[in-house]
Amino acid sequence: MILSKQNEPLSVSQLSRELNAPKSSTFEILSTMVDRGFLEFDENVKTYKPGIKLFEVGASYLNNTDLTKEARPFLESLVKKTGETAFLATESNGDIVYLDKVEAPSSIRTTATLGTRNPMYVTGLGKALLAAYSDEKVSELMANREFIQVTSNSITDFPSLMKNLRQIRQRGYSIDNRENEEDVFCIAAPIWDFSNQPIAAMSIAGLVTRMSEEKAQEYAVYLTEAAMSLSKRLGYKKDQLFIH
């Protein structure tokens, strides 16, 4: 971007010349970017400079890049211990987005692939992050969300979701028991960063037919230990995964 390479703000005339575009078209683009926080406009000198949103987007990209690199050994370790699939995901606009996945040779093949989205309220990963968020943020994210019943076990309304989140906070990890896919059982926990903010979640997913209660509890220990260790590597200062 032109502005990111400059040491000083630029006017619309300067930017239109740099872009080799009409001044009117350039102004419309700049106005939109100002409205969305990507640029800042100085009314006094009529110039534009990069806005805070550009920094946030860049920081998010760097955080995710570092996150996937740091998380990979933990995902691989979980797969070796359990023989199941391990996932890493983050939240984007109220959905869960998959960042990484490690599969064992005998593990299930889920429909989740890297970069794809799923509703937060029907996934272990999504519910782990929602439970780590404040109730206010959960309400904000879910305010206009249509609760679609993906399977017969799916959560279908906001009060049920909030009840489930309270259970997750008490239990210490989330469970997706055939809520998003009919044959899949998933356990998930949140990942926290240096500012003590939940930024992602990791999970173990396997066929429900081979996930006994004893095995689920055993896997939950592996998972929560991995989530806490990764969070500590990222600078997390608390001693529990849910701090409400």
Tab-separated table of C-alpha atoms in Angstrom:
chain	number	residue	atom	x	y	z
A	1	MET	CA	0.000	0.000	0.000
A	2	ILE	CA	1.288	3.450	-0.933
A	3	LEU	CA	0.630	5.100	2.437
A	4	SER	CA	2.416	2.356	4.358
A	5	LYS	CA	5.600	3.124	2.438
A	6	GLN	CA	5.469	6.872	3.065
A	7	ASN	CA	6.924	8.724	6.040
A	8	GLU	CA	4.213	11.369	5.893
A	9	PRO	CA	0.472	11.624	5.143
A	10	LEU	CA	-0.662	12.251	1.559
A	11	SER	CA	-3.459	14.299	0.032
A	12	VAL	CA	-6.127	12.953	-2.310
A	13	SER	CA	-4.357	14.630	-5.250
A	14	GLN	CA	-1.054	12.942	-4.412
A	15	LEU	CA	-2.725	9.579	-3.978
A	16	SER	CA	-4.679	9.856	-7.225
A	17	ARG	CA	-1.405	10.509	-9.067
A	18	GLU	CA	0.304	7.574	-7.347
A	19	LEU	CA	-2.626	5.319	-8.203
A	20	ASN	CA	-2.988	6.725	-11.694
A	21	ALA	CA	-6.704	7.035	-11.009
A	22	PRO	CA	-9.253	9.875	-11.267
A	23	LYS	CA	-9.392	12.128	-8.244
A	24	SER	CA	-13.129	11.490	-7.764
A	25	SER	CA	-12.683	7.704	-7.730
A	26	THR	CA	-9.710	7.977	-5.396
A	27	PHE	CA	-11.720	10.155	-3.009
A	28	GLU	CA	-14.553	7.605	-2.870
A	29	ILE	CA	-12.141	4.777	-2.075
A	30	LEU	CA	-10.379	6.845	0.587
A	31	SER	CA	-13.679	7.861	2.190
A	32	THR	CA	-14.735	4.223	2.453
A	33	MET	CA	-11.416	3.251	4.029
A	34	VAL	CA	-11.712	6.125	6.526
A	35	ASP	CA	-15.239	5.013	7.450
A	36	ARG	CA	-13.975	1.488	8.095
A	37	GLY	CA	-10.987	2.602	10.140
A	38	PHE	CA	-8.276	1.575	7.677
A	39	LEU	CA	-7.245	5.205	7.111
A	40	GLU	CA	-7.341	8.408	9.158
A	41	PHE	CA	-8.143	11.801	7.640
A	42	ASP	CA	-6.667	15.035	9.013
A	43	GLU	CA	-9.278	17.759	8.510
A	44	ASN	CA	-6.748	20.547	9.101
A	45	VAL	CA	-4.299	19.664	6.338
A	46	LYS	CA	-6.591	17.421	4.248
A	47	THR	CA	-4.272	14.409	4.226
A	48	TYR	CA	-4.600	10.681	4.818
A	49	LYS	CA	-2.506	8.286	6.868
A	50	PRO	CA	-2.817	4.603	7.858
A	51	GLY	CA	-5.484	3.957	10.499
A	52	ILE	CA	-5.604	1.656	13.502
A	53	LYS	CA	-7.546	-0.999	11.591
A	54	LEU	CA	-4.573	-1.629	9.308
A	55	PHE	CA	-2.432	-2.224	12.366
A	56	GLU	CA	-5.033	-4.591	13.828
A	57	VAL	CA	-5.264	-6.604	10.615
A	58	GLY	CA	-1.490	-6.833	10.357
A	59	ALA	CA	-1.146	-7.783	14.001
A	60	SER	CA	-3.838	-10.430	13.617
A	61	TYR	CA	-2.010	-11.954	10.652
A	62	LEU	CA	1.284	-12.005	12.531
A	63	ASN	CA	-0.366	-13.441	15.631
A	64	ASN	CA	-1.984	-16.238	13.638
A	65	THR	CA	1.273	-16.963	11.838
A	66	ASP	CA	3.145	-17.220	15.139
A	67	LEU	CA	0.255	-19.081	16.701
A	68	THR	CA	0.156	-21.869	14.120
A	69	LYS	CA	3.912	-22.287	14.363
A	70	GLU	CA	3.832	-22.455	18.160
A	71	ALA	CA	0.763	-24.686	18.238
A	72	ARG	CA	1.925	-27.290	15.748
A	73	PRO	CA	4.078	-29.354	18.167
A	74	PHE	CA	1.223	-29.463	20.669
A	75	LEU	CA	-1.221	-30.662	18.009
A	76	GLU	CA	1.215	-33.344	16.906
A	77	SER	CA	1.729	-34.447	20.510
A	78	LEU	CA	-2.027	-34.734	21.047
A	79	VAL	CA	-2.373	-36.886	17.938
A	80	LYS	CA	0.435	-39.207	19.112
A	81	LYS	CA	-1.170	-39.591	22.545
A	82	THR	CA	-4.734	-40.128	21.356
A	83	GLY	CA	-4.611	-41.407	17.790
A	84	GLU	CA	-7.300	-38.859	16.936
A	85	THR	CA	-7.445	-35.639	14.904
A	86	ALA	CA	-6.290	-32.383	16.514
A	87	PHE	CA	-7.469	-28.947	15.392
A	88	LEU	CA	-6.510	-25.316	15.902
A	89	ALA	CA	-9.042	-22.590	15.146
A	90	THR	CA	-9.859	-18.950	15.803
A	91	GLU	CA	-12.980	-16.790	15.769
A	92	SER	CA	-13.946	-14.498	12.910
A	93	ASN	CA	-17.248	-12.575	12.836
A	94	GLY	CA	-18.968	-15.075	15.086
A	95	ASP	CA	-17.765	-18.163	13.211
A	96	ILE	CA	-14.916	-20.546	13.916
A	97	VAL	CA	-12.174	-20.626	11.246
A	98	TYR	CA	-9.781	-23.575	11.094
A	99	LEU	CA	-6.087	-22.633	11.142
A	100	ASP	CA	-4.407	-26.036	11.366
A	101	LYS	CA	-5.182	-29.742	11.566
A	102	VAL	CA	-3.087	-32.832	12.318
A	103	GLU	CA	-4.465	-36.278	11.539
A	104	ALA	CA	-3.370	-39.717	12.677
A	105	PRO	CA	-3.332	-42.487	10.008
A	106	SER	CA	-6.372	-44.148	11.594
A	107	SER	CA	-8.207	-40.978	12.595
A	108	ILE	CA	-11.515	-39.783	11.198
A	109	ARG	CA	-11.774	-37.522	8.196
A	110	THR	CA	-14.039	-34.661	9.226
A	111	THR	CA	-15.624	-32.104	6.923
A	112	ALA	CA	-13.519	-29.349	8.521
A	113	THR	CA	-10.655	-28.180	6.312
A	114	LEU	CA	-8.203	-25.324	6.766
A	115	GLY	CA	-9.760	-21.931	6.151
A	116	THR	CA	-13.329	-23.179	6.322
A	117	ARG	CA	-15.911	-21.814	8.759
A	118	ASN	CA	-18.437	-23.366	11.102
A	119	PRO	CA	-20.945	-21.855	13.532
A	120	MET	CA	-19.452	-21.424	16.995
A	121	TYR	CA	-22.527	-22.697	18.864
A	122	VAL	CA	-22.325	-26.238	17.403
A	123	THR	CA	-18.566	-26.832	17.565
A	124	GLY	CA	-16.331	-27.720	20.489
A	125	LEU	CA	-13.779	-25.175	19.313
A	126	GLY	CA	-16.369	-22.433	19.001
A	127	LYS	CA	-17.952	-23.118	22.366
A	128	ALA	CA	-14.524	-23.222	24.060
A	129	LEU	CA	-13.840	-19.712	22.800
A	130	LEU	CA	-17.324	-18.448	23.606
A	131	ALA	CA	-16.969	-19.767	27.162
A	132	ALA	CA	-13.671	-17.895	27.458
A	133	TYR	CA	-15.322	-14.667	26.310
A	134	SER	CA	-17.361	-12.444	28.598
A	135	ASP	CA	-21.144	-12.865	28.549
A	136	GLU	CA	-21.347	-9.402	26.984
A	137	LYS	CA	-19.151	-10.413	24.074
A	138	VAL	CA	-21.066	-13.657	23.600
A	139	SER	CA	-24.318	-11.690	23.450
A	140	GLU	CA	-22.805	-9.307	20.925
A	141	LEU	CA	-21.536	-12.113	18.678
A	142	MET	CA	-24.735	-14.141	18.864
A	143	ALA	CA	-27.236	-11.238	18.835
A	144	ASN	CA	-28.293	-11.642	15.210
A	145	ARG	CA	-27.285	-15.270	14.830
A	146	GLU	CA	-29.829	-17.743	13.520
A	147	PHE	CA	-29.485	-20.990	15.463
A	148	ILE	CA	-29.750	-23.680	12.809
A	149	GLN	CA	-30.173	-27.265	13.970
A	150	VAL	CA	-27.307	-29.002	12.185
A	151	THR	CA	-27.904	-32.361	13.917
A	152	SER	CA	-30.455	-33.620	16.433
A	153	ASN	CA	-27.983	-32.705	19.216
A	154	SER	CA	-27.347	-29.110	18.117
A	155	ILE	CA	-27.992	-26.158	20.408
A	156	THR	CA	-30.927	-24.252	18.927
A	157	ASP	CA	-31.380	-21.135	21.077
A	158	PHE	CA	-29.404	-18.544	23.018
A	159	PRO	CA	-30.501	-19.525	26.559
A	160	SER	CA	-29.410	-23.119	25.916
A	161	LEU	CA	-26.068	-21.862	24.631
A	162	MET	CA	-25.479	-19.737	27.734
A	163	LYS	CA	-26.341	-22.690	29.991
A	164	ASN	CA	-23.850	-24.821	28.064
A	165	LEU	CA	-21.142	-22.156	28.359
A	166	ARG	CA	-21.583	-22.029	32.128
A	167	GLN	CA	-21.103	-25.801	32.233
A	168	ILE	CA	-17.954	-25.501	30.118
A	169	ARG	CA	-16.464	-22.919	32.471
A	170	GLN	CA	-17.074	-25.193	35.432
A	171	ARG	CA	-15.834	-28.328	33.659
A	172	GLY	CA	-12.717	-26.695	32.213
A	173	TYR	CA	-13.221	-27.727	28.570
A	174	SER	CA	-15.994	-27.873	25.978
A	175	ILE	CA	-17.689	-30.902	24.491
A	176	ASP	CA	-19.271	-31.283	21.061
A	177	ASN	CA	-21.203	-34.546	21.260
A	178	ARG	CA	-22.464	-35.033	17.683
A	179	GLU	CA	-23.652	-31.411	17.533
A	180	ASN	CA	-22.004	-30.514	14.215
A	181	GLU	CA	-21.398	-33.936	12.667
A	182	GLU	CA	-23.499	-36.993	13.470
A	183	ASP	CA	-20.589	-39.359	14.176
A	184	VAL	CA	-18.056	-36.994	15.758
A	185	PHE	CA	-17.238	-36.339	19.422
A	186	CYS	CA	-14.965	-33.370	20.141
A	187	ILE	CA	-13.244	-31.921	23.207
A	188	ALA	CA	-11.817	-28.377	23.040
A	189	ALA	CA	-10.095	-25.738	25.163
A	190	PRO	CA	-9.201	-22.061	24.633
A	191	ILE	CA	-5.776	-20.568	23.946
A	192	TRP	CA	-4.817	-17.268	25.609
A	193	ASP	CA	-2.156	-14.696	24.706
A	194	PHE	CA	0.213	-12.358	26.568
A	195	SER	CA	-2.550	-9.795	27.136
A	196	ASN	CA	-4.682	-12.466	28.810
A	197	GLN	CA	-7.127	-12.515	25.895
A	198	PRO	CA	-8.568	-15.719	24.356
A	199	ILE	CA	-7.332	-15.834	20.774
A	200	ALA	CA	-7.937	-19.400	19.587
A	201	ALA	CA	-8.904	-22.911	20.624
A	202	MET	CA	-7.538	-26.406	20.095
A	203	SER	CA	-9.423	-29.679	20.043
A	204	ILE	CA	-9.326	-33.445	19.804
A	205	ALA	CA	-11.978	-35.016	17.581
A	206	GLY	CA	-12.817	-38.673	17.078
A	207	LEU	CA	-15.624	-41.064	16.245
A	208	VAL	CA	-18.242	-41.082	18.986
A	209	THR	CA	-18.325	-44.906	18.889
A	210	ARG	CA	-14.788	-45.137	20.250
A	211	MET	CA	-14.960	-42.237	22.703
A	212	SER	CA	-15.897	-43.728	26.065
A	213	GLU	CA	-16.423	-41.534	29.112
A	214	GLU	CA	-13.110	-42.692	30.591
A	215	LYS	CA	-11.255	-42.011	27.361
A	216	ALA	CA	-12.876	-38.577	26.999
A	217	GLN	CA	-11.733	-37.616	30.500
A	218	GLU	CA	-8.220	-38.874	29.758
A	219	TYR	CA	-8.085	-36.904	26.516
A	220	ALA	CA	-9.428	-33.827	28.296
A	221	VAL	CA	-6.415	-33.892	30.612
A	222	TYR	CA	-4.026	-34.067	27.638
A	223	LEU	CA	-5.893	-31.288	25.884
A	224	THR	CA	-6.171	-28.834	28.763
A	225	GLU	CA	-2.513	-29.346	29.660
A	226	ALA	CA	-1.538	-28.645	26.047
A	227	ALA	CA	-3.801	-25.583	25.866
A	228	MET	CA	-2.338	-24.180	29.066
A	229	SER	CA	1.255	-24.899	28.006
A	230	LEU	CA	0.722	-23.209	24.640
A	231	SER	CA	-0.956	-20.241	26.325
A	232	LYS	CA	2.001	-19.900	28.683
A	233	ARG	CA	4.377	-19.933	25.702
A	234	LEU	CA	2.347	-17.060	24.263
A	235	GLY	CA	2.733	-15.107	27.508
A	236	TYR	CA	-0.492	-15.961	29.318
A	237	LYS	CA	-0.183	-15.077	33.002
A	238	LYS	CA	-3.196	-16.772	34.594
A	239	ASP	CA	-3.338	-20.298	36.012
A	240	GLN	CA	-6.673	-21.436	34.595
A	241	LEU	CA	-8.258	-21.629	31.152
A	242	PHE	CA	-11.557	-20.035	32.200
A	243	ILE	CA	-11.275	-16.949	34.386
A	244	HIS	CA	-14.904	-15.915	34.871
